[in-house]
Coordinates of N, CA and C and ligand atoms in Angstrom, one line a residue:
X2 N 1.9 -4.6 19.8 CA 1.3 -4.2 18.5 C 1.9 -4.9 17.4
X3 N 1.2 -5.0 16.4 CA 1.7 -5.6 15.2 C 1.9 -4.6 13.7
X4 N 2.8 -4.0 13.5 CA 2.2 -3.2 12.0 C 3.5 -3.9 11.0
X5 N 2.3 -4.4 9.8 CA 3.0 -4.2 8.8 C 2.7 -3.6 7.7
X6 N 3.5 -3.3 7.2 CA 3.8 -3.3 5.6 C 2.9 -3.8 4.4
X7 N 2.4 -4.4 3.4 CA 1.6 -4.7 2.6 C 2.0 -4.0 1.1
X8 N 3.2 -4.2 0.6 CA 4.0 -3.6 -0.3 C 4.0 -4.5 -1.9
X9 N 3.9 -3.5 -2.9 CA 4.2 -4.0 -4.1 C 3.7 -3.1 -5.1
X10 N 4.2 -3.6 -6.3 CA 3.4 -2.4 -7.3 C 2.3 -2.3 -7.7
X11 N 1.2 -1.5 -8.2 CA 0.0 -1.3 -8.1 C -0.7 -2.5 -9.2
X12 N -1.5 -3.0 -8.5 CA -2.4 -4.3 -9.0 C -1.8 -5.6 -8.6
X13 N -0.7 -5.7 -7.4 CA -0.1 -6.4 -6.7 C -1.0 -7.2 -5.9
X14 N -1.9 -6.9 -5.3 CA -2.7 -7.6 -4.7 C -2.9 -6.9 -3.2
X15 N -2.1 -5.8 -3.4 CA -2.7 -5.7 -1.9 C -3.6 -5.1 -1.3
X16 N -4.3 -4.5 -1.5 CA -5.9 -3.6 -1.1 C -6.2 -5.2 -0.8
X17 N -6.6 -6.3 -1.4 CA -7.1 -7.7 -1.9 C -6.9 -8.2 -0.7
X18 N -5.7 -8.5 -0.3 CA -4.7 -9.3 0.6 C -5.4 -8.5 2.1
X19 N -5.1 -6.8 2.1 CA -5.5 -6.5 3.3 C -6.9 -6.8 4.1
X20 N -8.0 -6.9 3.0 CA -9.3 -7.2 3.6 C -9.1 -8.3 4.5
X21 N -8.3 -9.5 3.9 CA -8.4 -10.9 4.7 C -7.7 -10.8 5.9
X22 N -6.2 -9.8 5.6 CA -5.6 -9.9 6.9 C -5.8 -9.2 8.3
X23 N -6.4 -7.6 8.1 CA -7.3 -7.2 9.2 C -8.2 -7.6 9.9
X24 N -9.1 -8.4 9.0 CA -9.7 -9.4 9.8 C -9.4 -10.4 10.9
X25 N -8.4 -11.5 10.2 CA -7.8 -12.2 10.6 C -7.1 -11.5 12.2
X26 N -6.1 -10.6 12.2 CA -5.4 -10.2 13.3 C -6.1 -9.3 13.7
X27 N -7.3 -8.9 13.8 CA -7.8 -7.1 14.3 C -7.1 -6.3 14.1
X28 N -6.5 -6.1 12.9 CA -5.9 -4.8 12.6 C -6.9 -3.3 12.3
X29 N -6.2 -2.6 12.1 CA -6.6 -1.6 11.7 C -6.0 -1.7 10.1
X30 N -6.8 -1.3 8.9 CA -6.2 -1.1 7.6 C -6.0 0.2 7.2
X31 N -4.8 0.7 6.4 CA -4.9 1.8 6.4 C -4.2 2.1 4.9
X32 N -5.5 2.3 3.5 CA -4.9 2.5 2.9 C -4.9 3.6 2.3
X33 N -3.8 4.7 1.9 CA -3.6 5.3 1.3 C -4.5 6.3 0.2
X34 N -4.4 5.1 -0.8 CA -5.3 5.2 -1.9 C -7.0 5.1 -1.6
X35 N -7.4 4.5 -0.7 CA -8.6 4.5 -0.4 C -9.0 5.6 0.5
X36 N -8.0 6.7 1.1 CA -8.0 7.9 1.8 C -8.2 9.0 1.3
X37 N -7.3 8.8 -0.1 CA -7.6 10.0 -1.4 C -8.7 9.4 -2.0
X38 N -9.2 8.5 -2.2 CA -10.4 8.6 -2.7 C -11.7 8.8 -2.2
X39 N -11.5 8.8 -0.8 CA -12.8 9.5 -0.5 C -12.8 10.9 -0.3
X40 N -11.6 11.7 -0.1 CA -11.5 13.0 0.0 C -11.5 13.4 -1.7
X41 N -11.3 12.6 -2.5 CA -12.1 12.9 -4.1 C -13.4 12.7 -4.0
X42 N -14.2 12.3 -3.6 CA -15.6 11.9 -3.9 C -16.2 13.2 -3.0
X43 N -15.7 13.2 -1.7 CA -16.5 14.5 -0.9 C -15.7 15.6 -1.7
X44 N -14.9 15.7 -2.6 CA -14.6 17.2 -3.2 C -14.1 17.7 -2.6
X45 N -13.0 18.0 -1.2 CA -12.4 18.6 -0.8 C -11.4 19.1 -1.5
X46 N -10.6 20.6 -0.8 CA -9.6 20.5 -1.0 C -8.5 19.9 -1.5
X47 N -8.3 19.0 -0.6 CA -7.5 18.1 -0.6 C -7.8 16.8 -2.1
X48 N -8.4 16.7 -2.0 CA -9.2 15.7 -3.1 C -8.9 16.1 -4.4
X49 N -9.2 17.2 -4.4 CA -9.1 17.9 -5.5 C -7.9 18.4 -6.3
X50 N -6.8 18.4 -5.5 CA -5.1 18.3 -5.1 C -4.9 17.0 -5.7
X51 N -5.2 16.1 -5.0 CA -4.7 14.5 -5.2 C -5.5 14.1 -6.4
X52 N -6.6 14.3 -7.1 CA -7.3 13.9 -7.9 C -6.4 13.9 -9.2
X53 N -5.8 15.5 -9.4 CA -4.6 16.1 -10.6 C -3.4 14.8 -10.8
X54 N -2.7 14.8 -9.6 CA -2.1 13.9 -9.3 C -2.6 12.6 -9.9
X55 N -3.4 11.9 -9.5 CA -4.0 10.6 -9.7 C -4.4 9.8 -11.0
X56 N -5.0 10.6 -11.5 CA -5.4 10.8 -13.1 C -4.2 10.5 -13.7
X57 N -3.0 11.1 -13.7 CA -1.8 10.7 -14.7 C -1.0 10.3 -14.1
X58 N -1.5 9.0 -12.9 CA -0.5 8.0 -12.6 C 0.5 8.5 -11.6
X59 N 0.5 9.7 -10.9 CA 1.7 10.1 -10.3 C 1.7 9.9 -9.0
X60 N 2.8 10.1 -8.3 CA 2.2 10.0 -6.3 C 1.9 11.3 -6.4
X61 N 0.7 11.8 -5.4 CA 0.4 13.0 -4.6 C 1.7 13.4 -3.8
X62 N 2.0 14.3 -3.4 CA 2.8 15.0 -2.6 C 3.2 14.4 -1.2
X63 N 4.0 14.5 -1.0 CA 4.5 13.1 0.4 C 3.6 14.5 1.6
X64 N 3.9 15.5 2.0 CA 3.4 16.4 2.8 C 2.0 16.1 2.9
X65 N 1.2 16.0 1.9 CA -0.5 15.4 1.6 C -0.7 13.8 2.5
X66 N 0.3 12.8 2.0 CA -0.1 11.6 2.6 C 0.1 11.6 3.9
X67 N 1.3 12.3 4.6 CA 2.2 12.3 5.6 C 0.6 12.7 6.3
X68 N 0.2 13.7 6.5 CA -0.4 14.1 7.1 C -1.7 13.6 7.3
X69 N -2.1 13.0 6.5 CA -3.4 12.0 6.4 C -3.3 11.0 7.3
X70 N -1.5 10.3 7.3 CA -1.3 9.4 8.2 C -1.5 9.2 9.2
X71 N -0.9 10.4 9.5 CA -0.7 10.8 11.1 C -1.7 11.4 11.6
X72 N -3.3 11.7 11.1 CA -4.4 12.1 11.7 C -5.3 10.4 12.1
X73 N -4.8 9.5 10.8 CA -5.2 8.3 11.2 C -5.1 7.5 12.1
X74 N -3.7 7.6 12.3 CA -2.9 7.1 13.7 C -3.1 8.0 15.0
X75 N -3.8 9.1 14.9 CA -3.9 9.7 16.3 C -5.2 9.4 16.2
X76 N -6.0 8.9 15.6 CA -7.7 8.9 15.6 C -7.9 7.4 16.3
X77 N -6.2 6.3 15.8 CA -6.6 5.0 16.9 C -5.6 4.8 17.6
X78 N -5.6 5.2 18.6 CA -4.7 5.2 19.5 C -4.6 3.7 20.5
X79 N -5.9 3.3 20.6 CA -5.9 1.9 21.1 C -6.1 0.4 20.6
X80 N -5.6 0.7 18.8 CA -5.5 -0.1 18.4 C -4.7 -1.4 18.4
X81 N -4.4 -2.4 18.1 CA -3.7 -4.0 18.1 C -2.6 -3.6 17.5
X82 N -3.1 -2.9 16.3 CA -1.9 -2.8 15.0 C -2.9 -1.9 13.9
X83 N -1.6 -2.1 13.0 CA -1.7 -1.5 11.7 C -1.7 -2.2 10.3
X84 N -2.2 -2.4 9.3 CA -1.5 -3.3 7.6 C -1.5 -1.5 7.1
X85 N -0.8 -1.4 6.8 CA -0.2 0.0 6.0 C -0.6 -0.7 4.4
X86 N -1.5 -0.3 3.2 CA -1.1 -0.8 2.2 C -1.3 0.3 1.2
X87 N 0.0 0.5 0.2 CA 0.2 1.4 -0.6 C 0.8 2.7 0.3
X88 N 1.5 2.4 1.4 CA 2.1 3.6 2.1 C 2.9 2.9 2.8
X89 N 4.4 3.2 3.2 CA 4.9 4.1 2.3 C 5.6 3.8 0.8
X90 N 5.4 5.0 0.2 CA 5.5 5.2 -1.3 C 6.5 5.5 -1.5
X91 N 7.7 6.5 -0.8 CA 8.3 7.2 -0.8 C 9.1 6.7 0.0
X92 N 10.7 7.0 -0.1 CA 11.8 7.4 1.4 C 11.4 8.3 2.5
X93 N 11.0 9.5 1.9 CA 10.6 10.5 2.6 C 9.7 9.6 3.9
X94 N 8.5 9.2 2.9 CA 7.0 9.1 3.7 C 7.8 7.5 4.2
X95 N 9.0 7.2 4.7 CA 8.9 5.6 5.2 C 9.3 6.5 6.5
X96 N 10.8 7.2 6.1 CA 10.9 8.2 7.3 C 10.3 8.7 8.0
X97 N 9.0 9.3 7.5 CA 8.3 10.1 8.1 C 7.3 8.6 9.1
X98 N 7.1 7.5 8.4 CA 6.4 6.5 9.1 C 6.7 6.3 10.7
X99 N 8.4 5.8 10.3 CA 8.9 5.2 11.1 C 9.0 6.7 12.7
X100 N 9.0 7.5 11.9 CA 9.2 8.6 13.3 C 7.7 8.8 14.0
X101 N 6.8 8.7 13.3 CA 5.4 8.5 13.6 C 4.9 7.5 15.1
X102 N 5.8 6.2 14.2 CA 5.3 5.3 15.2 C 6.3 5.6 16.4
X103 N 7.3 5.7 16.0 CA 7.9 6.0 17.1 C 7.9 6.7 18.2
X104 N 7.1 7.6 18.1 CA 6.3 8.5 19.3 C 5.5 7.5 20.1
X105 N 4.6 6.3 19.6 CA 3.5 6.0 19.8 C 4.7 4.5 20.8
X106 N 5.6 4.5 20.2 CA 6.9 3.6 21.1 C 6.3 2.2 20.4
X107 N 6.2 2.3 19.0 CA 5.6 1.0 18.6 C 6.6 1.5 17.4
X108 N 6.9 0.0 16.0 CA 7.7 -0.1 14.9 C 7.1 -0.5 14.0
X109 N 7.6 -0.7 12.5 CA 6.7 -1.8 11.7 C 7.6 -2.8 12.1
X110 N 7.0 -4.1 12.2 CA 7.5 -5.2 12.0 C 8.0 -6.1 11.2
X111 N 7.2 -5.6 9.5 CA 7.9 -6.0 8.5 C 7.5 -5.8 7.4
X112 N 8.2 -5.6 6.2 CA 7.0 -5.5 4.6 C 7.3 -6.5 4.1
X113 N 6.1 -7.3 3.8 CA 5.9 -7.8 2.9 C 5.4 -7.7 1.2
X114 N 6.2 -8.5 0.8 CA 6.9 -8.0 -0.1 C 6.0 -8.8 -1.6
X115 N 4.8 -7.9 -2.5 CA 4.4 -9.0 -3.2 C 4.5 -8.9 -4.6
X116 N 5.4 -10.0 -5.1 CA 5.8 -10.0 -6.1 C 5.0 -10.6 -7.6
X117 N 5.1 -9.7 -8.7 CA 4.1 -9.9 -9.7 C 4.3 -9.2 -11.0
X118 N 4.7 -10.3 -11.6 CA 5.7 -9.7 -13.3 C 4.5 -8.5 -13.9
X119 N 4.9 -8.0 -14.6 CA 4.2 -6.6 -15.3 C 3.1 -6.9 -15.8
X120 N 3.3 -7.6 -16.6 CA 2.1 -7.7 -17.7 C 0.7 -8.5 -17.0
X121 N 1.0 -9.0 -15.9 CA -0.1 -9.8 -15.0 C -1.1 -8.4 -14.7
X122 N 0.4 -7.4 -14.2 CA -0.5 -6.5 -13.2 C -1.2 -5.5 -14.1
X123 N -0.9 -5.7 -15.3 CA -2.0 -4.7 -16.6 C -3.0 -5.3 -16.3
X124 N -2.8 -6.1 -16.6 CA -4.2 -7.6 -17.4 C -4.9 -7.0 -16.1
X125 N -4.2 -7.3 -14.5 CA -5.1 -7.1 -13.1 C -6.2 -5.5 -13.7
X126 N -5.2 -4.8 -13.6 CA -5.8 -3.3 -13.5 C -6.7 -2.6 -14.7
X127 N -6.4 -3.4 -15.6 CA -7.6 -3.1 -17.1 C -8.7 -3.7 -16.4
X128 N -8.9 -4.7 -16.0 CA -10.1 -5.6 -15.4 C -10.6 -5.0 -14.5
X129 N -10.1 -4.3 -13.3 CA -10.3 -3.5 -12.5 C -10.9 -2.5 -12.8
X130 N -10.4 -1.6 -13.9 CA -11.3 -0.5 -14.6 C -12.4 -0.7 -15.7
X131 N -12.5 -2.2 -16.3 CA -13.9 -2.5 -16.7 C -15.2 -2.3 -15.5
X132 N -14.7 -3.2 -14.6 CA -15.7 -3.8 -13.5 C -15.8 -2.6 -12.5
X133 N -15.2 -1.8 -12.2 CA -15.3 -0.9 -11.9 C -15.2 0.3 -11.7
X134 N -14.7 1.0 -12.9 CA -14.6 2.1 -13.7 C -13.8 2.8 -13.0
X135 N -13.1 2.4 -12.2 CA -11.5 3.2 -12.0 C -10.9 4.3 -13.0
X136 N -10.9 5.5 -12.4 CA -10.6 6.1 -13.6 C -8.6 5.6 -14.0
X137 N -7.9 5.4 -12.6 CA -6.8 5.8 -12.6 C -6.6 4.0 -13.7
X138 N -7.1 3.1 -13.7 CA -7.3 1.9 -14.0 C -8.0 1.6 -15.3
X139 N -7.8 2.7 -16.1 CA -9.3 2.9 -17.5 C -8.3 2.4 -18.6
X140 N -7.0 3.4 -17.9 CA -5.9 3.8 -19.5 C -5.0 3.4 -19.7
X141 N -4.5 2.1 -20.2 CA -3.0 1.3 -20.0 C -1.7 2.5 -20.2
X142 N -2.3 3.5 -20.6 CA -1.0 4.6 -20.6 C -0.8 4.9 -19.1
X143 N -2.0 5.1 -18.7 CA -2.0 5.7 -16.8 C -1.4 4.3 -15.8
X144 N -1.5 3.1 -16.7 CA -1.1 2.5 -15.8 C 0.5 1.8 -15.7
X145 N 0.9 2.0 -17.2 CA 2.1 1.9 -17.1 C 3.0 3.2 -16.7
X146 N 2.3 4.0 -16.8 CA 3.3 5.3 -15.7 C 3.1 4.7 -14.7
X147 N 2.0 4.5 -13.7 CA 2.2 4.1 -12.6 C 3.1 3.3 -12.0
X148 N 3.4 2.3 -12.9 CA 4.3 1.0 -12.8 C 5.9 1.3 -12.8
X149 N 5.9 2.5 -13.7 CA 7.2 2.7 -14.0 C 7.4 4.2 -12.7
X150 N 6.7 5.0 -12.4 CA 6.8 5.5 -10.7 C 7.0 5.1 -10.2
X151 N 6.4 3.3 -9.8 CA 7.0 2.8 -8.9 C 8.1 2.1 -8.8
X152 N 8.6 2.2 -9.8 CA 10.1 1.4 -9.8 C 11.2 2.9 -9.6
X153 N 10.6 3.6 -10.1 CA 11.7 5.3 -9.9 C 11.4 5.2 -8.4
X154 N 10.5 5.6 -7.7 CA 10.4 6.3 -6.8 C 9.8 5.6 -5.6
X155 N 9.2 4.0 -5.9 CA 8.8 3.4 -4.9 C 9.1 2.1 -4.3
X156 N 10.0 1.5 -5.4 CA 10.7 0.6 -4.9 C 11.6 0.5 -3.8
X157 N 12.6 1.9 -4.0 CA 13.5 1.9 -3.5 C 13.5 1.8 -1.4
X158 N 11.6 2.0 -1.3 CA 11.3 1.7 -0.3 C 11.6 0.6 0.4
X159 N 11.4 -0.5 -0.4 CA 11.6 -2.0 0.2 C 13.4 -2.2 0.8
X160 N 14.4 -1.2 0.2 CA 15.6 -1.5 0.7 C 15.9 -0.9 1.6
X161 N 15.0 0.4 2.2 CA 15.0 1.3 3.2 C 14.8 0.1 4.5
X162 N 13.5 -0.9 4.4 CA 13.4 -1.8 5.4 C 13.9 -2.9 5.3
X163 N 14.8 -3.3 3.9 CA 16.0 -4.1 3.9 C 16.5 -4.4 4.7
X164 N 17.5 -2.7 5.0 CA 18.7 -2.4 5.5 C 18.2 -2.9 7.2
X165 N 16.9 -2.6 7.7 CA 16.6 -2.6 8.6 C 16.2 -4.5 9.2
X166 N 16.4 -5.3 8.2 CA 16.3 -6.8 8.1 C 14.6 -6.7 8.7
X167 N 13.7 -5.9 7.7 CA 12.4 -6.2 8.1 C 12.2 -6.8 6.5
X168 N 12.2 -7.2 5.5 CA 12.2 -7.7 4.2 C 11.7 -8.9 4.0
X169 N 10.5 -9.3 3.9 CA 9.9 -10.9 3.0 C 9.3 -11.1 1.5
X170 N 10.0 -11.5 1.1 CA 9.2 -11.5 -0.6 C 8.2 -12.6 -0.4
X171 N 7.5 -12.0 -0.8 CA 5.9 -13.4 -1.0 C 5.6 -13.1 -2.7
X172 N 5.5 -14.7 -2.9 CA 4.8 -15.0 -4.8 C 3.8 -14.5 -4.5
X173 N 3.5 -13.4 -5.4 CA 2.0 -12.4 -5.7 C 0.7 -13.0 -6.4
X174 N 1.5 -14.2 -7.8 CA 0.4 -14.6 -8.5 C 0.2 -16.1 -8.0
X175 N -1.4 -16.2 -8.4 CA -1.5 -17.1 -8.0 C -3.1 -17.0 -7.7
X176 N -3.8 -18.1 -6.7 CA -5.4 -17.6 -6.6 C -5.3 -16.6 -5.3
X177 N -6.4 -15.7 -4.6 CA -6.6 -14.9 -4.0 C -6.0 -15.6 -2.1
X178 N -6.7 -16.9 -2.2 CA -6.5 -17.5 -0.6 C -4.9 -18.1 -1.1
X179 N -4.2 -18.5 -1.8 CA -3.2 -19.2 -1.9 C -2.1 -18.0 -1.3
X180 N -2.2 -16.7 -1.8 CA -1.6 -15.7 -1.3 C -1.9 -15.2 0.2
X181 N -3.1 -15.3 0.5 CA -3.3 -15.2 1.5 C -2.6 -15.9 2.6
X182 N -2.8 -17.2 2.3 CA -2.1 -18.2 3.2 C -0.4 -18.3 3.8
X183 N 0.3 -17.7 2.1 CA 1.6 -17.5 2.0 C 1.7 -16.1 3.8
X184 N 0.7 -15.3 3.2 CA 0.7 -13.8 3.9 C 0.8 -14.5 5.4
X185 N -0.2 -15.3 5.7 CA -0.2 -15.4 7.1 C 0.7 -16.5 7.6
X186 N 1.4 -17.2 7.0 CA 2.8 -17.8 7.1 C 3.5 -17.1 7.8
X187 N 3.9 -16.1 7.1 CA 4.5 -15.3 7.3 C 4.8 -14.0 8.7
X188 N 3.1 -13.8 8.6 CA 2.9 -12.6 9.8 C 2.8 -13.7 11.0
X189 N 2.7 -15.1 10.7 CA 2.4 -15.9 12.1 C 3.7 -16.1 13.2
X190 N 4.7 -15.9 12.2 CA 6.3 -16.3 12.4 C 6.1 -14.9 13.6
X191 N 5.3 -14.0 13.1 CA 6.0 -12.6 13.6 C 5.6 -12.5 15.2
X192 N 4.5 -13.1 15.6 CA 3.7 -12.9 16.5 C 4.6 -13.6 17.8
Ligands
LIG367 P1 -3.7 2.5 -4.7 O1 -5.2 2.6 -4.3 O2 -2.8 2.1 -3.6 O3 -3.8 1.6 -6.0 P2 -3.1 0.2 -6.4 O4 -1.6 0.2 -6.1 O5 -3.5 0.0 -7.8 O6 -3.9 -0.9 -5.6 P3 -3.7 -2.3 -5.1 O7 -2.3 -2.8 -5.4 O8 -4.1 -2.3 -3.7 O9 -4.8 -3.1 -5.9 P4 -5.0 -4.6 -5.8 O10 -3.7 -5.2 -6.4 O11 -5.5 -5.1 -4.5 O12 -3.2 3.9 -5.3 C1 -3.8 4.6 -6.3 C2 -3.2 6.0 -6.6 O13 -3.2 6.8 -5.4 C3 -1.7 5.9 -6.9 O14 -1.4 5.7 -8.2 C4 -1.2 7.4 -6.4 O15 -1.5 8.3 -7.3 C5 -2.1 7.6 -5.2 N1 -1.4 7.2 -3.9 C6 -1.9 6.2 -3.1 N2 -1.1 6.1 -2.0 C7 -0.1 7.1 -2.1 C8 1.1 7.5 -1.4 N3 1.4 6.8 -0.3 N4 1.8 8.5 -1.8 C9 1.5 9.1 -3.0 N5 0.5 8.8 -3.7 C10 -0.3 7.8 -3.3 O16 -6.1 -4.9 -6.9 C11 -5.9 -4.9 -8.3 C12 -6.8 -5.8 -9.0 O17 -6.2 -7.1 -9.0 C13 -8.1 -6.0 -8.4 O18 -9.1 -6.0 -9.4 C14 -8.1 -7.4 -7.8 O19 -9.3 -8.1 -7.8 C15 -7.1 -8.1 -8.6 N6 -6.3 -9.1 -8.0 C16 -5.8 -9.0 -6.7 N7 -5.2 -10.2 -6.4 C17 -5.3 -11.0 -7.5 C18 -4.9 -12.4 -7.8 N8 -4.2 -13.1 -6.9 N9 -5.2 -12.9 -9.0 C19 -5.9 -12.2 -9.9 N10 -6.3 -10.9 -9.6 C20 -6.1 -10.3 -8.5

């Protein structure tokens, strides 16, 4: 199996990056953000929960994602692999990852790591909420909380798989395939 990581701060590139790489290796993609947003659009419970959350930039509840995860990963059990992107967010939810897979007797292999000065990643996510009316992506106030969450509460993820010598920094900016190519540099080593 192959799972990685797909890590950085939001308007980093990685939703972007994952489309190309699932392809490329038959992964399964699994992101986060695109899990609460369809449980917002059907109005669930749950949606409805994360929606509060989402709106003023904050993470949803690690117990909410945790559990999403782990219905996703029992739903492919015969999958290749995984690109995890925008999860995990948390210590908790890396912990919670790594015991996950662990059952399944598979690891992550590595996060990659995409790096992209601040003011790039406004300019990204204002644009993003023109073109496509993102609410969480409308309000440079919502999105500099987000940016500054993720330095409180999400960064500190990357040293969790540090410690574990799974860690690659890849240059974020740049054009769409240039990053890409850096990406599969990188996952080719792994294989
Ligand atoms: P996400 O959906 O993960 O939002 P994101 O971080 O903004 O997305 P991403 O980083 O993938 O976007 P991309 O750069 O590809 O999360 C949204 C919210 O959901 C969070 O704020 C949180 O509330 C909640 N949430 C999600 N996961 C959670 C978790 N695990 N725990 C708790 N809460 C959670 O795209 C950005 C833009 O940049 C695009 O328009 C793209 O076209 C552009 N772009 C990409 N690459 C580019 C490049 N190289 N050059 C120029 N533009 C580029």
């Amino acid at each position: 199996m192959l799972n990685i990581i797909l890590f950085g701060p939001p308007g980093s590139g990685k939703g972007t990056q994952a489309q190309t790489l699932v392809e490329r290796y038959e992964l399964i993609h699994i992101s986060t953000g695109d899990l609460l947003r369809q449980e917002i659009k059907a109005e669930t419970p749950l949606g409805l929960e994360a929606k509060s959350f989402m709106d003023k930039g904050l993470l949803v509840p690690d117990e909410v994602v945790i559990g999403m995860i782990s219905s996703k990963l029992e739903n492919n059990l015969d999958a290749k692999g995984f690109i995890f992107d925008g999860f995990p967010r948390t210590v908790a939810q890396a912990e919670a990852l790594d015991r996950l897979l662990s059952f399944k007797e598979t690891q992550i292999d590595q996060l990659l790591f995409l790096e992209v000065d601040e003011e790039e990643l406004v300019k990204r996510l204002l644009k993003r909420g023109e073109d496509s009316g993102r609410a969480d992506d409308r309000d440079e106030k919502v999105i500099r909380n987000r940016i500054s969450v993720y330095k409180k509460e999400t960064l500190q993820v990357a040293n969790y798989y540090k410690e574990q010598g799974k860690l690659t920094y890849v240059e974020g900016v740049g054009s769409i395939s240039q990053i890409s190519n850096l990406l599969i540099h990188h996952i080719d080593k792994l294989r």
